[in-house]
Coordinates of C-alpha atoms (C1' of nucleotides) in Angstrom, one line a residue:
Chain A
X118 CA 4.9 -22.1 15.0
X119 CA 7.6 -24.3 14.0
X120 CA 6.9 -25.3 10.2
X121 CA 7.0 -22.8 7.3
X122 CA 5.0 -22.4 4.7
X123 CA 5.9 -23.8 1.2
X124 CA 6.5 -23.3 -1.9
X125 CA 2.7 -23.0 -3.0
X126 CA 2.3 -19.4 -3.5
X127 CA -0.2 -18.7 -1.3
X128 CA -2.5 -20.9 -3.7
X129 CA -5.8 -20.1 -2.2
X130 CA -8.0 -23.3 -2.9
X131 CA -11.5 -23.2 -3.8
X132 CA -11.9 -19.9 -2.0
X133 CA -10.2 -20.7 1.3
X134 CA -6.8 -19.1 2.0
X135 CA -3.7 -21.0 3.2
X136 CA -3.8 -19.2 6.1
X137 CA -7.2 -20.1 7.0
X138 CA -6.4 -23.7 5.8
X139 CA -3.3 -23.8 8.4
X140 CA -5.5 -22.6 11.2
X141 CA -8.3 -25.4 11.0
X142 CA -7.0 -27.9 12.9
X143 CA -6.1 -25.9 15.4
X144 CA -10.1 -25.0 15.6
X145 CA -10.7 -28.8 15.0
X146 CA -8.2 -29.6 18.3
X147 CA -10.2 -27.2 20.4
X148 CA -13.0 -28.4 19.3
X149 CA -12.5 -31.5 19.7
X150 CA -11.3 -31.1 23.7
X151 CA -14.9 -29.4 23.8
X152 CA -16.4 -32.1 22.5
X153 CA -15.2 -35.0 25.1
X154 CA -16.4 -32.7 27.6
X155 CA -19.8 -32.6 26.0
X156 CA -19.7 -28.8 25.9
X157 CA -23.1 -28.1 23.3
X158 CA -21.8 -24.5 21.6
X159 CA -19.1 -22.5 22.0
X160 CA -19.2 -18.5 20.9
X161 CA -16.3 -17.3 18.6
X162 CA -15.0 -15.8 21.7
X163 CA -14.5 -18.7 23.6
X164 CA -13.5 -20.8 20.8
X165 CA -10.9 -17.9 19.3
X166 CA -9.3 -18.2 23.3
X167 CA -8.8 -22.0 22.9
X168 CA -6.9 -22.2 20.0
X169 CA -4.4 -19.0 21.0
X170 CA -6.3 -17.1 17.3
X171 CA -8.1 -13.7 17.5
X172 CA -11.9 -14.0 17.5
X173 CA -12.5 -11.7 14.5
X174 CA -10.2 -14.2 12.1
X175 CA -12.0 -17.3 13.4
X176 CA -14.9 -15.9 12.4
X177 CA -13.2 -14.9 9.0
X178 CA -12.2 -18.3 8.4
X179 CA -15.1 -20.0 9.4
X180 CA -17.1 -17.5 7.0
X181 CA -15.2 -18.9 4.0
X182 CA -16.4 -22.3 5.0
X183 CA -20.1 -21.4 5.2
X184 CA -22.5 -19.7 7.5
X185 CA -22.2 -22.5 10.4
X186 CA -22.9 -20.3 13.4
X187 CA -26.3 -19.2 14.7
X188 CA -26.1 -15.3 15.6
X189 CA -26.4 -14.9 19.5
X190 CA -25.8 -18.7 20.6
X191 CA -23.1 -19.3 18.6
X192 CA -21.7 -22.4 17.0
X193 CA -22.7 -26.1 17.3
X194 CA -19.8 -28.2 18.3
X195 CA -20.6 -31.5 17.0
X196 CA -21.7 -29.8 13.9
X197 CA -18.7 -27.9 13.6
X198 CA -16.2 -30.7 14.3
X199 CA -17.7 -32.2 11.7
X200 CA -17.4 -29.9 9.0
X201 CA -13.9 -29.0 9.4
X202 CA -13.0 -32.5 9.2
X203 CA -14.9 -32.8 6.7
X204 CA -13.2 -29.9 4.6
X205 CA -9.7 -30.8 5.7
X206 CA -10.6 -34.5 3.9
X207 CA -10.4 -36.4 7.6
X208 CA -13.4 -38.1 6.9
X209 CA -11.4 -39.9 4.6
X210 CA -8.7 -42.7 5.6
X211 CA -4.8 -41.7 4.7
X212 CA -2.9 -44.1 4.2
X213 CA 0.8 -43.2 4.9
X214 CA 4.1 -44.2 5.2
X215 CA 7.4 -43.5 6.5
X216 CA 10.8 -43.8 5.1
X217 CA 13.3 -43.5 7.5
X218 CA 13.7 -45.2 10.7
X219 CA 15.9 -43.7 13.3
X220 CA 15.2 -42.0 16.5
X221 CA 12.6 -39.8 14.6
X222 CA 11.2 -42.0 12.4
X223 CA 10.6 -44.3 15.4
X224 CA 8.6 -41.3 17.5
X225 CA 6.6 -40.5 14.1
X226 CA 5.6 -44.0 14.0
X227 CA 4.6 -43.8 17.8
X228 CA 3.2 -40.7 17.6
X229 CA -0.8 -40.7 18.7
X230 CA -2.0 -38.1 16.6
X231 CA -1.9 -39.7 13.7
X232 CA -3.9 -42.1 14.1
X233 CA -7.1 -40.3 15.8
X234 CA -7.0 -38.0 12.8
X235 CA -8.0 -40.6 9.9
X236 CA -4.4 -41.3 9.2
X237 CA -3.1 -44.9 9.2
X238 CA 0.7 -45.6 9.1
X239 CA 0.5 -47.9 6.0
X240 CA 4.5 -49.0 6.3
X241 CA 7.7 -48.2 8.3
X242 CA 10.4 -48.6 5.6
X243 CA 14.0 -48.1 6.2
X244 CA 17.2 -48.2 4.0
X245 CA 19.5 -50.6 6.6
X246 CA 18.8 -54.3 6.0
X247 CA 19.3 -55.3 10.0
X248 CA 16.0 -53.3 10.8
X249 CA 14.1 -55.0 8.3
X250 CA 11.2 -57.4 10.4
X251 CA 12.0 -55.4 13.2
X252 CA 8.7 -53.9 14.6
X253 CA 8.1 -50.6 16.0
X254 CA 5.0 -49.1 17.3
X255 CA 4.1 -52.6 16.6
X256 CA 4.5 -52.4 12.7
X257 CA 7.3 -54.3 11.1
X258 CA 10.1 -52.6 9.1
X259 CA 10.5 -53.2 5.9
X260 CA 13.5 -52.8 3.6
X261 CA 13.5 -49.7 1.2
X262 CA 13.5 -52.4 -1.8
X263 CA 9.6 -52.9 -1.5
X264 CA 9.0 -49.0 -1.1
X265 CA 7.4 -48.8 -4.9
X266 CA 5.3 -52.2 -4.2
X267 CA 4.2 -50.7 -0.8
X268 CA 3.3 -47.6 -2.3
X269 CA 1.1 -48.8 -5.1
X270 CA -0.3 -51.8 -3.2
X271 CA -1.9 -49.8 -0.2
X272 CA -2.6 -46.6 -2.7
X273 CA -0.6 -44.6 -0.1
X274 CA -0.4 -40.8 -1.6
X275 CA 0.9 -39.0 1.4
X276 CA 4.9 -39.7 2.7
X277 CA 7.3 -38.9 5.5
X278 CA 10.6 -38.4 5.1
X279 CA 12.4 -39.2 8.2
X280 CA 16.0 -39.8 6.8
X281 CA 19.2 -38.4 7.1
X282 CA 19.7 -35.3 4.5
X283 CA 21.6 -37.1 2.0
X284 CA 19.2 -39.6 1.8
X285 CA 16.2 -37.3 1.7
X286 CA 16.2 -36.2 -2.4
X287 CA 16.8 -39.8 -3.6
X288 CA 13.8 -41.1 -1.4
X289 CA 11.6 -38.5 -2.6
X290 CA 12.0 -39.5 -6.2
X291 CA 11.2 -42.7 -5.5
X292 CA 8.4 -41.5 -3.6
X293 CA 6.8 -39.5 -6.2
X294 CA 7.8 -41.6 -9.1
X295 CA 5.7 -44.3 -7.2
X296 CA 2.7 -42.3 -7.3
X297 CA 3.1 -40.1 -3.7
X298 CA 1.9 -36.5 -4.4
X299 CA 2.0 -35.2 -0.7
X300 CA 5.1 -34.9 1.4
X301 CA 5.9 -33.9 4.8
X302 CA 9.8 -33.8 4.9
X303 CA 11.5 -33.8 8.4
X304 CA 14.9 -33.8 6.9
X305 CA 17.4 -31.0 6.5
X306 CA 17.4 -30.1 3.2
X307 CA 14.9 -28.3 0.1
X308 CA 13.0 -30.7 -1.9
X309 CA 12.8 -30.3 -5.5
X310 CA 9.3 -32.2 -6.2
X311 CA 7.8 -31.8 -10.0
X312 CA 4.6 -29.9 -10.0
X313 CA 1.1 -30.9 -8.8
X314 CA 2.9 -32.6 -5.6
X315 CA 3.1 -30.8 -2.5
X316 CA 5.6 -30.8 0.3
X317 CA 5.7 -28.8 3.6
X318 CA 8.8 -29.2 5.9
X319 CA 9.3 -29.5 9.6
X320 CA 12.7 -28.3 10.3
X321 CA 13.8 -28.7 14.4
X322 CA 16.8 -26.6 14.0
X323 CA 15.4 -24.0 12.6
X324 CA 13.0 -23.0 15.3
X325 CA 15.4 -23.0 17.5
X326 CA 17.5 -20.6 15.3
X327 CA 14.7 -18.0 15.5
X328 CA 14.1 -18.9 18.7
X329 CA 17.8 -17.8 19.3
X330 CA 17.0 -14.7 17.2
X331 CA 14.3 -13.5 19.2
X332 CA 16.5 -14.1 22.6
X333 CA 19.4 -12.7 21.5
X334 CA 17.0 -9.2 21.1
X335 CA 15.7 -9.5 24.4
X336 CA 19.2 -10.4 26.0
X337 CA 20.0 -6.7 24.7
X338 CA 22.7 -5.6 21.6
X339 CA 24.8 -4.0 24.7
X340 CA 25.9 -7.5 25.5
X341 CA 26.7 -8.7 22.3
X342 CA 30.4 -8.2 22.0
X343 CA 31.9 -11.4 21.7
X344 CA 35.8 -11.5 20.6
X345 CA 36.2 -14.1 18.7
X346 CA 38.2 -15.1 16.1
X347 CA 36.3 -13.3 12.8
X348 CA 36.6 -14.2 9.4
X349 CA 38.0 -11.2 7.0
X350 CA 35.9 -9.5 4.7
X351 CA 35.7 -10.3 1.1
X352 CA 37.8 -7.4 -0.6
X353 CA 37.3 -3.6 -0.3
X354 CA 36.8 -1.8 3.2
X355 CA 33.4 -2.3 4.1
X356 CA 31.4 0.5 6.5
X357 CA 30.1 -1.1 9.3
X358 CA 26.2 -1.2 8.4
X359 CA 24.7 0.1 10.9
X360 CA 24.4 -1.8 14.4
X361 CA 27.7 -3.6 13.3
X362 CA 30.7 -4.4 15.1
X363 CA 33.4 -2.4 13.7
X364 CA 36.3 -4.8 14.8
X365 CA 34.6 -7.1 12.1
X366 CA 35.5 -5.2 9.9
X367 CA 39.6 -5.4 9.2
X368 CA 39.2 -3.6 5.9
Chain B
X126 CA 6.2 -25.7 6.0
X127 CA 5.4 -27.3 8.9
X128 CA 5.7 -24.9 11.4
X129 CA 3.5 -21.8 12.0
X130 CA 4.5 -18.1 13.3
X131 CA 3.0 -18.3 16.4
X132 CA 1.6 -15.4 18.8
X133 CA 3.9 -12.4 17.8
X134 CA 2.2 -10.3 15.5
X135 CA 4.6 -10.0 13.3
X136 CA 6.8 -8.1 15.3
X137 CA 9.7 -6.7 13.5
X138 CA 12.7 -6.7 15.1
X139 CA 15.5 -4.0 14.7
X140 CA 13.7 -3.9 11.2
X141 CA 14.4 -6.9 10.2
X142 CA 10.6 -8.7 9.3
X143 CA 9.8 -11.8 11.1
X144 CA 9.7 -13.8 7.1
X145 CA 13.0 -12.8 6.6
X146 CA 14.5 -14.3 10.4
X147 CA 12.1 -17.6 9.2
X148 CA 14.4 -17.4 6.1
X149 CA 17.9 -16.7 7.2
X150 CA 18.3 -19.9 8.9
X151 CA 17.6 -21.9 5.5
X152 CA 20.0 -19.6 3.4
X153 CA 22.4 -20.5 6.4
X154 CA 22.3 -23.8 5.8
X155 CA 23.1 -23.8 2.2
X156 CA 25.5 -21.2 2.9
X157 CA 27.3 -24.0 5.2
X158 CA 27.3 -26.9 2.5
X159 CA 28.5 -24.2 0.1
X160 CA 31.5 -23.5 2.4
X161 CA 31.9 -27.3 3.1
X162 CA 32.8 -27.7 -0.6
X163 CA 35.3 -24.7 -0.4
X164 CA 33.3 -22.5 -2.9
X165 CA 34.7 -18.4 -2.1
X166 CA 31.5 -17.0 -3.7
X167 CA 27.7 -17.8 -5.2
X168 CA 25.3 -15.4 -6.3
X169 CA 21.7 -14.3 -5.3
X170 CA 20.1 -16.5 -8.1
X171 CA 22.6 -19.7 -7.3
X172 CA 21.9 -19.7 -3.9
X173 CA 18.3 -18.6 -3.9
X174 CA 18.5 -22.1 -6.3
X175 CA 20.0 -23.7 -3.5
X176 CA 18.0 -22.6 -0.8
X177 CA 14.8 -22.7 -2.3
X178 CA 13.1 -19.1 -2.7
X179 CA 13.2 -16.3 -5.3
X180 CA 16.5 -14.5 -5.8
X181 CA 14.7 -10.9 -5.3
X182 CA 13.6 -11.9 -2.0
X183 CA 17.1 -13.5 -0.8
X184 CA 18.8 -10.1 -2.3
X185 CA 16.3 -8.1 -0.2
X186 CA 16.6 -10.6 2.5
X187 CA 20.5 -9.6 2.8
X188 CA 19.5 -5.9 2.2
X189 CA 18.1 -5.8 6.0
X190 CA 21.6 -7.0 6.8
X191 CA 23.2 -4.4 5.3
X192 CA 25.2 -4.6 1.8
X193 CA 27.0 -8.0 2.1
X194 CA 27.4 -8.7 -1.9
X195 CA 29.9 -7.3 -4.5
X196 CA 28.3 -6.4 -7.8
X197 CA 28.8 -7.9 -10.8
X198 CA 30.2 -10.9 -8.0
X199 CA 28.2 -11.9 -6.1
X200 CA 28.4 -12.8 -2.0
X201 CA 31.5 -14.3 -0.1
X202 CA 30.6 -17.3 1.0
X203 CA 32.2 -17.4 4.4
X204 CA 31.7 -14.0 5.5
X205 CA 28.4 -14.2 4.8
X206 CA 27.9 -17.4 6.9
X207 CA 29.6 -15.0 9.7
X208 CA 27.1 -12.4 9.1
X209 CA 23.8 -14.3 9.1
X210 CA 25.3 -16.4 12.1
X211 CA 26.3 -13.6 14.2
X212 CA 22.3 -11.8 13.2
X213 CA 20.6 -15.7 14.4
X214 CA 22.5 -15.0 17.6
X215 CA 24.7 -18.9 16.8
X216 CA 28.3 -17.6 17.6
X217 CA 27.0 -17.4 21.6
X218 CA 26.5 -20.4 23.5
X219 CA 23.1 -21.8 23.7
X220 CA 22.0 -24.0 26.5
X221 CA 18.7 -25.8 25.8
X222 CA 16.6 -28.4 28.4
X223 CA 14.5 -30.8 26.8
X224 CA 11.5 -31.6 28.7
X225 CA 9.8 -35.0 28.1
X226 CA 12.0 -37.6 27.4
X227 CA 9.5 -40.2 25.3
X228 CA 10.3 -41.3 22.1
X229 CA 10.0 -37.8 20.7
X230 CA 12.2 -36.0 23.5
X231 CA 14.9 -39.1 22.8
X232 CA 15.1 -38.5 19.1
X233 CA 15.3 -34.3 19.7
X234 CA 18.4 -35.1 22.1
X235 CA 19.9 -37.3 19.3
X236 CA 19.0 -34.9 16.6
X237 CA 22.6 -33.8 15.5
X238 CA 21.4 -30.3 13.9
X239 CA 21.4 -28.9 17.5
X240 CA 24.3 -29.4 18.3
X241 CA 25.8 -27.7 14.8
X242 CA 24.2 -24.6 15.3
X243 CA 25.2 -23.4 18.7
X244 CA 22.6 -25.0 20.8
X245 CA 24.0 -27.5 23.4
X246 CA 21.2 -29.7 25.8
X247 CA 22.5 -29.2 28.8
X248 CA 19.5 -31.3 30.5
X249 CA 17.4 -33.9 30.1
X250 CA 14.0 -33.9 32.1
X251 CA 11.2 -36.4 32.5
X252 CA 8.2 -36.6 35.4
X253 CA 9.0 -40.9 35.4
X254 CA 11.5 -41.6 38.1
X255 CA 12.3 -44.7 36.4
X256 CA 14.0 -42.8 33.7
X257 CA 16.5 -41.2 35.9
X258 CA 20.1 -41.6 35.2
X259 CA 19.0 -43.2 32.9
X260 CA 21.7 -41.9 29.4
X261 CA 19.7 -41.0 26.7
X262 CA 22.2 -39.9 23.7
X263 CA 24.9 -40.0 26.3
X264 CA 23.0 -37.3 28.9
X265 CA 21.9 -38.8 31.5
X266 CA 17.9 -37.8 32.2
X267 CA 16.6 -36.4 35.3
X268 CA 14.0 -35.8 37.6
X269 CA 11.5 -32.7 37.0
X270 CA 12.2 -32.0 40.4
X271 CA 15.0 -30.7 39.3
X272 CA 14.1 -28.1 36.7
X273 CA 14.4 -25.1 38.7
X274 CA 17.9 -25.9 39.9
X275 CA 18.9 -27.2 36.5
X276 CA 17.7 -24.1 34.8
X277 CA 19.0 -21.5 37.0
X278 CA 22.4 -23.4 37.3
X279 CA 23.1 -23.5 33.6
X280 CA 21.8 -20.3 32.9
X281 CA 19.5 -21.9 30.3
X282 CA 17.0 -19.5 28.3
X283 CA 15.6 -21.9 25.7
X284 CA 13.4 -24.8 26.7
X285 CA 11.9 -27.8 24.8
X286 CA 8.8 -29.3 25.1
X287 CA 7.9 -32.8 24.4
X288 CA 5.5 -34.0 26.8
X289 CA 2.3 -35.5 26.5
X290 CA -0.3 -32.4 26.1
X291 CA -1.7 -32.2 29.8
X292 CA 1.6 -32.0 31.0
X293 CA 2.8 -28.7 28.6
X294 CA 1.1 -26.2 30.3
X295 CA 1.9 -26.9 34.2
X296 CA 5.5 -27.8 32.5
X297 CA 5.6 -24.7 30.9
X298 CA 4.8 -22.6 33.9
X299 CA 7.3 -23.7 35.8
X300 CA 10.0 -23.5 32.8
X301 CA 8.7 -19.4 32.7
X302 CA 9.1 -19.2 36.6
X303 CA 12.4 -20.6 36.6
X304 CA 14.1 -18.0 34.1
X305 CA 12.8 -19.5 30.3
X306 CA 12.0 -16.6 27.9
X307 CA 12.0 -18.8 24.5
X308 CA 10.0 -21.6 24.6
X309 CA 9.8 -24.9 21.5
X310 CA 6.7 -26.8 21.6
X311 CA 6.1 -29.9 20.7
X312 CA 2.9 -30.8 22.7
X313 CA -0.4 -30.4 20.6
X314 CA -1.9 -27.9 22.9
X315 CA -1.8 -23.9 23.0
X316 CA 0.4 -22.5 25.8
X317 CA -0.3 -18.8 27.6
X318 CA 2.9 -18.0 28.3
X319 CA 3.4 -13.9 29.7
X320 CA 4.4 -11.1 27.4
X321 CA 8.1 -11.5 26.7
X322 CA 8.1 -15.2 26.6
X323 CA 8.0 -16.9 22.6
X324 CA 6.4 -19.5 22.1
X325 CA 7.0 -21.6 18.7
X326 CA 5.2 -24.8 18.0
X327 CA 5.9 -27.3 15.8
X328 CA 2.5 -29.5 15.9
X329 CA 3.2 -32.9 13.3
X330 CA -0.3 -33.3 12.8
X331 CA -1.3 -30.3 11.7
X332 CA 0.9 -30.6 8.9
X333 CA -0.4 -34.0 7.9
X334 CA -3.9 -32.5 8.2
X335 CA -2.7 -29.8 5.9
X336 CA -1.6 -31.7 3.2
X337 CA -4.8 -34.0 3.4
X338 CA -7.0 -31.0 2.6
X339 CA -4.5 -30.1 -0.6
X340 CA -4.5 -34.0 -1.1
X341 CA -8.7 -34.2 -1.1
X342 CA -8.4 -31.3 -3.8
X343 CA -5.9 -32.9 -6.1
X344 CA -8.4 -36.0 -5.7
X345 CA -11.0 -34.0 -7.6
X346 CA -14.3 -33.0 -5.7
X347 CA -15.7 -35.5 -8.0
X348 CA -15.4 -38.5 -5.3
X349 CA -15.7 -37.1 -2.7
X350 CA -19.8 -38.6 -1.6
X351 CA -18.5 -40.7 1.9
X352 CA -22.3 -41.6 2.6
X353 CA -21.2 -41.9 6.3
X354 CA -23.0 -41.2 9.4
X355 CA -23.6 -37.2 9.7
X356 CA -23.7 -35.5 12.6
X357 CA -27.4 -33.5 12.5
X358 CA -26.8 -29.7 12.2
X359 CA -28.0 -27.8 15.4
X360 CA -31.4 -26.5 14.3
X361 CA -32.5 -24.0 11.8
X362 CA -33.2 -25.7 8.6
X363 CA -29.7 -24.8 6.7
X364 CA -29.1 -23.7 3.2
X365 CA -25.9 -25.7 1.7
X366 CA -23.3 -22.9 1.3
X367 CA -21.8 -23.4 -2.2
X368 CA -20.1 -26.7 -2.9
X369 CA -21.9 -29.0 0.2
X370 CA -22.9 -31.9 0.0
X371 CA -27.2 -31.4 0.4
X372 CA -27.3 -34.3 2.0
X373 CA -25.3 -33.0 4.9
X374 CA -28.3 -31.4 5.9
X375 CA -30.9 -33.2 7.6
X376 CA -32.8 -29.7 8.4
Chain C
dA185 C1' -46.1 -9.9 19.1
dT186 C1' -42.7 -6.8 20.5
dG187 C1' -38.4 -5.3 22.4
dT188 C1' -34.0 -6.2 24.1
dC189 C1' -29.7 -8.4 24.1
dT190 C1' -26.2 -11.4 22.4
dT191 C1' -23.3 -12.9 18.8
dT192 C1' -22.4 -13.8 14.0
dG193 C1' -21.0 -12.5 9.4
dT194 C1' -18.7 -9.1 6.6
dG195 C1' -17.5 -4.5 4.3
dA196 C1' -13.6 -1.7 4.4
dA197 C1' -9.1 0.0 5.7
dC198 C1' -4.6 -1.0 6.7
dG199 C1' -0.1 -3.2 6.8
dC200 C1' 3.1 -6.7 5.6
dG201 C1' 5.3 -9.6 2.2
dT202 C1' 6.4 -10.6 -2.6
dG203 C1' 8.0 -10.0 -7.1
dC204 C1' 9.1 -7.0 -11.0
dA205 C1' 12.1 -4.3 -13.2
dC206 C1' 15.8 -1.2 -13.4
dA207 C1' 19.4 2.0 -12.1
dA208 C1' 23.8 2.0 -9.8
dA209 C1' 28.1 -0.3 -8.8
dG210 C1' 31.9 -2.7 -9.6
dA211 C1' 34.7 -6.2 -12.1
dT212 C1' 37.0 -7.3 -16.3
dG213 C1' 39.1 -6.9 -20.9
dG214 C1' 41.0 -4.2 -24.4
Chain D
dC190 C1' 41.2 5.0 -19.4
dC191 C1' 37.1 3.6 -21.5
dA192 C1' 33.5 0.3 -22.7
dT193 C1' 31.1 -3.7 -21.7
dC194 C1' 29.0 -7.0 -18.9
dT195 C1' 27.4 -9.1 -14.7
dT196 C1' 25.1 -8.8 -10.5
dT197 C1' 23.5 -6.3 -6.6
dG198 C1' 20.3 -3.3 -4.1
dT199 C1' 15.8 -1.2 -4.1
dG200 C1' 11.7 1.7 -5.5
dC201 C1' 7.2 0.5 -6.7
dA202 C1' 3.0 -1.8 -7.2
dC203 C1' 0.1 -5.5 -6.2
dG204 C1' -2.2 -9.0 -3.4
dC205 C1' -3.0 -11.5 0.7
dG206 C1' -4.0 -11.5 5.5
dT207 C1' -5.5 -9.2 9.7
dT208 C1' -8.2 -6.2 12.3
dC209 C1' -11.8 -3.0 13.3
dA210 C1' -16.4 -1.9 13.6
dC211 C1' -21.1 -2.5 12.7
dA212 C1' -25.4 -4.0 10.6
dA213 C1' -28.2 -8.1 10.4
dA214 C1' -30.0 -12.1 12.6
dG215 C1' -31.8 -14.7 15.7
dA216 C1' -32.8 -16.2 20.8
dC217 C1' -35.2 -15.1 24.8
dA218 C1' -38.1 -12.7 28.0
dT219 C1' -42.2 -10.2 28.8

DNA sequence: ATGTCTTTGTGAACGCGTGCACAAAGATGG
DNA sequence: CCATCTTTGTGCACGCGTTCACAAAGACAT
């Protein structure tokens, strides 16, 4: 998958790992899907094949969240879609805003799957006076001057950052100084947040760079000599480190 | 983070481990602004700062490289960009197609990070014939009925998927049976793609669902009685499993 | 009621990733 | 040339996550 993990050390909350914490909405997605087709139970097996997991985990995970299955039937759907949304707080309504509205920004605010999860895009605010009153998604933009009023009016605590890098650190200060203590941060660059708030990222360029990784295996090394111009090596000769080019190398 | 590793089980290529190749792009990046502002060298605890993680696992990070860093120095700044470029496989040429061009697939074409790193969309596809030749960040879109000929013409190996989720799978087929082996997925739905295909995902509402659960936490499990409709649990009277709500079950 | 069959829930083993802590390496100054 | 000081590279231990494999539990048929 595309996001990363943060920098939560593998805090496992209440009993229930990150990893298992990452993996229930993909459970809750499949679920769902068997829901609108009024499927009754589904077995782990079936269930593990929907969401692309390994049958023994799902049953793992589920396991930390009680014994909600009933040994050769399997589990309830209805039931089960509840209880995950119920754990993962989506019975709840999240408020949200996001700061930054360009071409992603505009696709986050239009972006379906927000809304059928309990989230509600509180505010589209943007730093460029021209797009303020402008709607999108049918919400009206409003200038980065009312970001503090926004926040504490509409008790938003989760945030998307949807700005250009530079203006990514600033806006989280803001953010959290206002009272935000979850942020999802789509732009290129680390976060420093104080602690107690969280932030995950969603970097597009980097999936593609291990994309590239992984396809630059499978092209083959054989084909890998490209001749370009190379930049020289810091100071002493350096031994090509195994699997290295040696013209690299102009000691 | 917002992504997830997806399907490969932690595969690890050449020896280097799949956390690591998550990594190297982000030490890349800092690397880059580093050179940007002309600074010859930074050591493991500066740019570990600057990047985000622990200095002992950036210093073992490199050591799967090979021995990049002078002691009691630190790392050359430009010939480690080199390095880490040439290892992501970004000093070749990548062509990309972006599949589904709503208002997500617009803002990936217009996302400048691409284009920095190596990767170069080389097509714009969408299933609506109204959007043909239609320029979208100065490429003009067109038809899916082109995908084949598109793909096999530019020798393209990477794909992007934005489309609406009943669309990614048949999308995806024909991306593998056209000469794809790395695919990027935006569409919230699990792909089976054949074995030496990759699949990432990048899937924005998990991540939002994932900082709602860390959210509800922080809120304290004080508040957390919603005395909302409940779904009624399949049959067997049920024993609350340590920390539910009793009134959950209706038995 | 009893037996069979399916499927869950989990104990245990294994492997990967992380972080500590230190020895080796080299730069720098006298 | 030697001493000192900085910073790398890594051996080691620990903990989390994954997977296997199986006993326990319940449904269902007879």
């Amino acid at each position: 998958m595309a996001t990363g993990r943060t920098h939560r050390p593998a805090t496992r909350s209440r009993g229930i790992p990150e990893a298992t914490v990452a993996r229930l909405p993909l459970y809750l997605r499949a679920l769902t899907a068997l829901s609108e087709r009024s499927v009754p139970t589904v077995s782990s097996e079936e269930l593990a094949a929907a969401a692309g997991v390994n049958s023994a985990k799902l049953r793992k995970d589920f396991s930390y969240l009680g014994s909600y299955g009933t040994r050769g039937v399997g589990y309830d759907v209805e039931y089960l879609v509840y209880q995950i949304s119920r754990e993962l707080g989506l019975t709840q309504d999240w408020p949200v805003v996001i700061v930054g509205i360009g071409n992603l920004g505009a696709a986050l605010a239009n972006y379906g799957g927000f809304a059928s999860r309990g989230f509600r895009v509180a505010a589209l605010i943007d730093a460029d006076p021209a797009m303020a009153g402008k709607p999108v998604a049918g919400i009206p933009v409003q200038h980065s001057d009312q970001l503090e009023k926004i926040i504490e009016d509409n008790g938003v605590s989760i945030g998307v950052i949807a700005t250009p890098a530079g203006a990514a650190q600033p806006v989280c200060d803001r953010l959290v100084a206002a009272g935000i203590t979850s942020i999802l941060n789509f732009a290129p660059t680390v976060l420093s947040v104080p602690d107690g708030v969280d932030v995950r990222k969603v970097d597009l360029s980097i999936e593609l760079q291990i994309l590239a990784f992984h396809e630059q295996r499978k092209a083959g090394e054989g084909a890998a000599a490209d001749a370009g111009a190379v930049p020289l090596a810091p100071k002493a000769s350096r031994k090509g480190p195994d699997g290295d080019v040696p013209a690299v190398m102009p000691a």
